[in-house]
Short mmCIF file of C-alpha atoms in Angstrom, two decimals:
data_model
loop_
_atom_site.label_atom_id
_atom_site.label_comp_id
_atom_site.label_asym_id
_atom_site.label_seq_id
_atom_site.Cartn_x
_atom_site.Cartn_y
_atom_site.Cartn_z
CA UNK A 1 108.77 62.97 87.75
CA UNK A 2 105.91 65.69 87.39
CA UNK A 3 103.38 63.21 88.58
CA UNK A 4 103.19 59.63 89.55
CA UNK A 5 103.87 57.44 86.83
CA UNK A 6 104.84 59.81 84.32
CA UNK A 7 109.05 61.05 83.61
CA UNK A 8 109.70 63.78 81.52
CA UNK A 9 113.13 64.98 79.84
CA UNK A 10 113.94 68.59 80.80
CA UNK A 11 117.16 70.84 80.00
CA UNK A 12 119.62 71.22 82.77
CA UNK A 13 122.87 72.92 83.14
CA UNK A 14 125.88 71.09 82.80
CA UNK A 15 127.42 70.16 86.38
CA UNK A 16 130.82 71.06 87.17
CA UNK A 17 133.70 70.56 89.91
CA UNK A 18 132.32 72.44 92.87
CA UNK A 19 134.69 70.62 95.86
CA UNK A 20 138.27 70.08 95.35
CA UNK A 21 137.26 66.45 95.87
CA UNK A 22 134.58 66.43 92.86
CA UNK A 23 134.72 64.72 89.38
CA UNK A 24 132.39 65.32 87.04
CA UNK A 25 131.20 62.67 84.90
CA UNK A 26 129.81 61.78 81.61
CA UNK A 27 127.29 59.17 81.29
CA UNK A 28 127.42 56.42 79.01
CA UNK A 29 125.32 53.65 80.96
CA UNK A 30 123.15 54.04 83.76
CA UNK A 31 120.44 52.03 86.03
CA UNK A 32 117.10 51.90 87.65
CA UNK A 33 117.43 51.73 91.33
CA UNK A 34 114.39 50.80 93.71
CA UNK A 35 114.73 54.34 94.68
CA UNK A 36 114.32 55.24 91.52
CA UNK A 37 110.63 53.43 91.11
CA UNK A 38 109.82 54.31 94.61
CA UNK A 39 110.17 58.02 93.26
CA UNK A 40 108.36 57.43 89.81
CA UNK A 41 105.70 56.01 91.69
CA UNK A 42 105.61 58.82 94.00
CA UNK A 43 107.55 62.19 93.32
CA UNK A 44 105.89 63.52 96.82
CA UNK A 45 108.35 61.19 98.54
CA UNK A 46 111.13 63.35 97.69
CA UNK A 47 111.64 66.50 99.09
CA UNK A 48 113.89 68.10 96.61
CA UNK A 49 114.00 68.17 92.53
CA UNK A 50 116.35 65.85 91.56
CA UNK A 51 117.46 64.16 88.98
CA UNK A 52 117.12 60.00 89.33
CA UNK A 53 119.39 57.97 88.61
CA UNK A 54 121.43 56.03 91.58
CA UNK A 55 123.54 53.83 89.51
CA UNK A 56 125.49 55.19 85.96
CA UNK A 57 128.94 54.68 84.68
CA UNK A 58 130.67 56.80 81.88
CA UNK A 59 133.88 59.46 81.45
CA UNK A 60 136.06 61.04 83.55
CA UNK A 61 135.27 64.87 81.94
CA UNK A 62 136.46 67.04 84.41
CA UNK A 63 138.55 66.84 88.13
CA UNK A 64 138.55 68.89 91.18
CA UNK A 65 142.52 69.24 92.54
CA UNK A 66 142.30 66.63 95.27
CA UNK A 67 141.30 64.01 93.19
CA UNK A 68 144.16 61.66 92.86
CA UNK A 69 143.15 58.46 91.98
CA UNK A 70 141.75 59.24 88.42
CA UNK A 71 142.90 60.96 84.70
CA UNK A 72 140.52 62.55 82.60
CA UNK A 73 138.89 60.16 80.35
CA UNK A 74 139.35 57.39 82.65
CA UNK A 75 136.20 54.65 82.33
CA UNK A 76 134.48 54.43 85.85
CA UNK A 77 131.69 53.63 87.81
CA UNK A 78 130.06 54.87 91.03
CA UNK A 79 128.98 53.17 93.96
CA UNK A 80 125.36 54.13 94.60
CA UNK A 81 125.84 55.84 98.25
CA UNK A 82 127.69 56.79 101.40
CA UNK A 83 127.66 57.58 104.66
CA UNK A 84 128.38 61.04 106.01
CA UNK A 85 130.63 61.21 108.86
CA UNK A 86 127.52 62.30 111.11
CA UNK A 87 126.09 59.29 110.01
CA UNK A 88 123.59 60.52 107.27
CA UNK A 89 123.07 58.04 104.20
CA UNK A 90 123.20 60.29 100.79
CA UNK A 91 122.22 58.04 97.81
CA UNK A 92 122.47 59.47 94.10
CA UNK A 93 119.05 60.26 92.93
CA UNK A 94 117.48 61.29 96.00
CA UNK A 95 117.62 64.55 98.22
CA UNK A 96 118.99 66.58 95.94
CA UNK A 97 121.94 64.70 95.12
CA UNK A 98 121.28 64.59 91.35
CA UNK A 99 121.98 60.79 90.04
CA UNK A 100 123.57 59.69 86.83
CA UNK A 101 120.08 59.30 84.25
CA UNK A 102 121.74 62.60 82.78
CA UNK A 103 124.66 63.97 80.36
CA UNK A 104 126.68 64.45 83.19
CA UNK A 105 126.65 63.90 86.91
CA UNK A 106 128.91 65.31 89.54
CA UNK A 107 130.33 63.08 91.45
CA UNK A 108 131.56 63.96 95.40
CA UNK A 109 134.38 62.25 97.10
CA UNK A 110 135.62 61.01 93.80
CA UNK A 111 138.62 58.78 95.20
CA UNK A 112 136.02 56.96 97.27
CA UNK A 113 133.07 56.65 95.12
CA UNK A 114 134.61 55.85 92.05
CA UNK A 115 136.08 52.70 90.48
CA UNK A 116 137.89 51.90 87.35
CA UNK A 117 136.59 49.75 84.75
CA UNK A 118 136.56 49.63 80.99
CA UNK A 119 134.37 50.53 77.89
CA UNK A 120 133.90 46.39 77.50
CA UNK A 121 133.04 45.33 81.03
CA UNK A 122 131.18 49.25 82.00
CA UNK A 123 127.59 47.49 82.48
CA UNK A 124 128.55 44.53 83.76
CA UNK A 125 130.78 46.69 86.91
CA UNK A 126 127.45 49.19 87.08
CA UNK A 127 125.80 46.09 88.63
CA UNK A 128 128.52 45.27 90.76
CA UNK A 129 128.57 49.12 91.94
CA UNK A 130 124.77 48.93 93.01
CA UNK A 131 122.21 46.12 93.33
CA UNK A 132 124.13 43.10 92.50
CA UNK A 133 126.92 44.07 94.87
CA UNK A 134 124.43 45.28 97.96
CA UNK A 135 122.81 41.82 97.48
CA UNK A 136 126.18 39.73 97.42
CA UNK A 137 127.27 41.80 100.13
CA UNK A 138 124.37 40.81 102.44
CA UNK A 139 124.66 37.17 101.12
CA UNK A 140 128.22 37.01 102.00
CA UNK A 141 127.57 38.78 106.17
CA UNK A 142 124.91 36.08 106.28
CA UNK A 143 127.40 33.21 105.15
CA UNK A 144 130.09 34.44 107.34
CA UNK A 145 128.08 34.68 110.69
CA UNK A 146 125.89 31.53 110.32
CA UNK A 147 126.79 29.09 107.45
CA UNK A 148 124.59 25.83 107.60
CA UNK A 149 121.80 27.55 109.23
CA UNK A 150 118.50 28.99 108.13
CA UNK A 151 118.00 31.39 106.37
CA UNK A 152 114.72 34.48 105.72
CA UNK A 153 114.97 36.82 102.73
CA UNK A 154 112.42 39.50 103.57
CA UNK A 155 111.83 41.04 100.41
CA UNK A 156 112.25 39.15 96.88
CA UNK A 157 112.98 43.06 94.80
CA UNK A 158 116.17 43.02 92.67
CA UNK A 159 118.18 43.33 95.95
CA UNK A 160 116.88 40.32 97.74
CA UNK A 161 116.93 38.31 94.44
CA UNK A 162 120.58 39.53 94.24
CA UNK A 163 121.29 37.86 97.49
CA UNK A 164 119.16 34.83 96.94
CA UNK A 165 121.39 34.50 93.75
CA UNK A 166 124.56 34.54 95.15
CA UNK A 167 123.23 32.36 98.20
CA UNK A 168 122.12 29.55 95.66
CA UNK A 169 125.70 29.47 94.09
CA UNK A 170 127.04 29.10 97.12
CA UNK A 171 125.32 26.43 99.21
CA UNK A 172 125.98 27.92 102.54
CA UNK A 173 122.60 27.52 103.67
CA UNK A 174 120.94 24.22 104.67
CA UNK A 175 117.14 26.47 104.58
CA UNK A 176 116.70 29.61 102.43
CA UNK A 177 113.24 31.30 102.63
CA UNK A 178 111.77 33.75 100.47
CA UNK A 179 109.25 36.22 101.53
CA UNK A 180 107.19 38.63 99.41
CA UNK A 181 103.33 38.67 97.84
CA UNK A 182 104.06 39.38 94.57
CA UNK A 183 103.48 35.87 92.72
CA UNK A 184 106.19 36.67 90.10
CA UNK A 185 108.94 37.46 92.69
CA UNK A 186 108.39 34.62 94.74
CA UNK A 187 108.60 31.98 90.94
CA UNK A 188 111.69 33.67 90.46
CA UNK A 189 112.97 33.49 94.57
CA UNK A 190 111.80 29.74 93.84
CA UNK A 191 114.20 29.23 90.93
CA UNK A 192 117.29 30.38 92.50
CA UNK A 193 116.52 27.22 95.53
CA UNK A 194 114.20 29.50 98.18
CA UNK A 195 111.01 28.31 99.42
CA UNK A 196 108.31 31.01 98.28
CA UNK A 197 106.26 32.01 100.94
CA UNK A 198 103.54 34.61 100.88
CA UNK A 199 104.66 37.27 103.73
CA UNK A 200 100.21 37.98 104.22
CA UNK A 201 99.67 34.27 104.77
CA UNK A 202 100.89 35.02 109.24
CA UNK A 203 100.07 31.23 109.57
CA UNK A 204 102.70 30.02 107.09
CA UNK A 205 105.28 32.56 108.09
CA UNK A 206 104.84 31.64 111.86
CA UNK A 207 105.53 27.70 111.22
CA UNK A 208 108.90 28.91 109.81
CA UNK A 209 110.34 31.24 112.02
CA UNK A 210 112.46 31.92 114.26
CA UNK A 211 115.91 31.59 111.76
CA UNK A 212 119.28 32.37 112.43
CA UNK A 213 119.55 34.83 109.83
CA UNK A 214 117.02 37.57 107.72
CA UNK A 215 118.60 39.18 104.72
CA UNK A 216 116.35 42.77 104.60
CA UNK A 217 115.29 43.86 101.00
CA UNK A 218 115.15 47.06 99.67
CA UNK A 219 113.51 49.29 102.31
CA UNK A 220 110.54 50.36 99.99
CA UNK A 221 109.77 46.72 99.13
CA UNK A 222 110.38 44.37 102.53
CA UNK A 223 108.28 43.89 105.66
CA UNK A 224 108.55 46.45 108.33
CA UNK A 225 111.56 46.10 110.68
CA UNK A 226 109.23 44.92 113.74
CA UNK A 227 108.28 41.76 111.73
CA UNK A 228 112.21 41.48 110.92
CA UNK A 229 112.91 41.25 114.19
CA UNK A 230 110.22 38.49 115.26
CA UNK A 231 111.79 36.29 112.48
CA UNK A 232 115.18 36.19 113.86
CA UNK A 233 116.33 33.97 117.14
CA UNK A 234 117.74 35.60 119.76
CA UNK A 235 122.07 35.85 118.77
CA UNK A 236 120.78 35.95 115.55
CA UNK A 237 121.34 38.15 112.50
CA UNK A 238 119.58 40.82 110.73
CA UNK A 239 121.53 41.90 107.68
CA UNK A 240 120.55 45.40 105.70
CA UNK A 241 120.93 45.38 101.92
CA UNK A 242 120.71 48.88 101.50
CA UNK A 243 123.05 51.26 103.62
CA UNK A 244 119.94 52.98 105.48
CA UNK A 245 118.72 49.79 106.95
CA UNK A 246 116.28 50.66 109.71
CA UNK A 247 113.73 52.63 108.42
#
């Protein structure tokens, strides 16, 4: 992204196996992430050149020597992130890690970022990889801890629509919520059974809270974690779609 806005294609060199735990992919389908349009919007954001791209799925084209779990030419697709053992999130497309809107993509820790699908079902498993399985995750934390309660989704982007989705199907929830400002997020919020309410209307959103639960959206896209925590009752929960959570 040379400017905001504005993506350009540009010639790379292939990536190949540099850990013994590395696969190398190549891509046949791959996503927009909200990190992704955070980036487009504003390349400053990002520190290092790198190429976007947080959720892809394709070919297994080359393996480092610890990898057991896959076979060249196995179909697969990649979560969108991880933890580091000192507790540093890495997510494809962002600081330096180059994502998967590429020929190829190098994938670390193969055996725990990949999983195997096939050529028919490969798109359909690249949204269970990313935003449609960080969404039912949340949605599924929130039914666990407090089923029959009520219920705050801070945050109506594709991950907070993901959990509102999965929420609806469910019925676990006597009250579900839905906080954002952007009209056409809170008509769609409406139609999966949330009550839209404007996040900059403060008198609306006080009448409401506290709940027992508030599902986080994507951490571009939500209100700040101080208003978060206001919406919640104390034993509450505060569930984190995406694996940073507090900002």
């Amino acid at each position: 992204f040379p400017e905001p806005g504005r993506a350009v294609t540009v010639e790379m060199p292939r990536p190949h196996v540099v850990g013994p735990d590395d696969a190398v992919i190549m891509v046949t389908t791959a996503g927009l992430t909200a990190w992704d349009i955070a980036r487009c919007e504003d390349p400053s954001a990002d520190a290092h050149p790198t190429v976007p791209g947080g959720e892809f799925a394709g070919s297994v084209v080359e393996l480092g020597p610890a990898v057991k779990g896959f076979q060249i030419n196995d179909v697969v697709f990649a979560l969108s992130g991880w933890k580091e053992p000192d507790g540093r999130a890495r997510m494809f497309g962002l600081d330096g890690l180059d994502g998967g809107h590429a020929d190829y993509v190098r994938v670390p820790h193969a055996d725990w970022l990949l999983l195997k699908t096939t050529a028919a079902v490969e798109e359909r498993s690249l949204l269970a990889g990313g935003t449609l399985g960080l969404g039912a995750g949340a949605a599924e934390i929130a039914r666990e801890r407090h089923q029959g309660g009520k219920l705050i989704v801070a945050g109506c982007d594709p991950l907070g629509i993901a959990a509102l989705a999965v929420l609806h199907r469910s019925g676990a929830f006597a009250e579900v919520d839905a906080f954002d400002f952007r009209p056409a997020r809170l008509a769609l919020a409406k139609r999966y059974g949330a009550r839209p309410v404007n996040v900059r209307d403060p008198g609306a959103a006080k009448l409401l809270m506290p709940v027992d639960v508030v599902i986080a959206g994507a951490l571009a896209e939500r209100p700040g974690t101080a208003w978060i925590a206001g919406a919640v009752r104390p034993g509450g929960t505060i569930v984190f779609t995406e694996p940073d959570g507090l900002e």
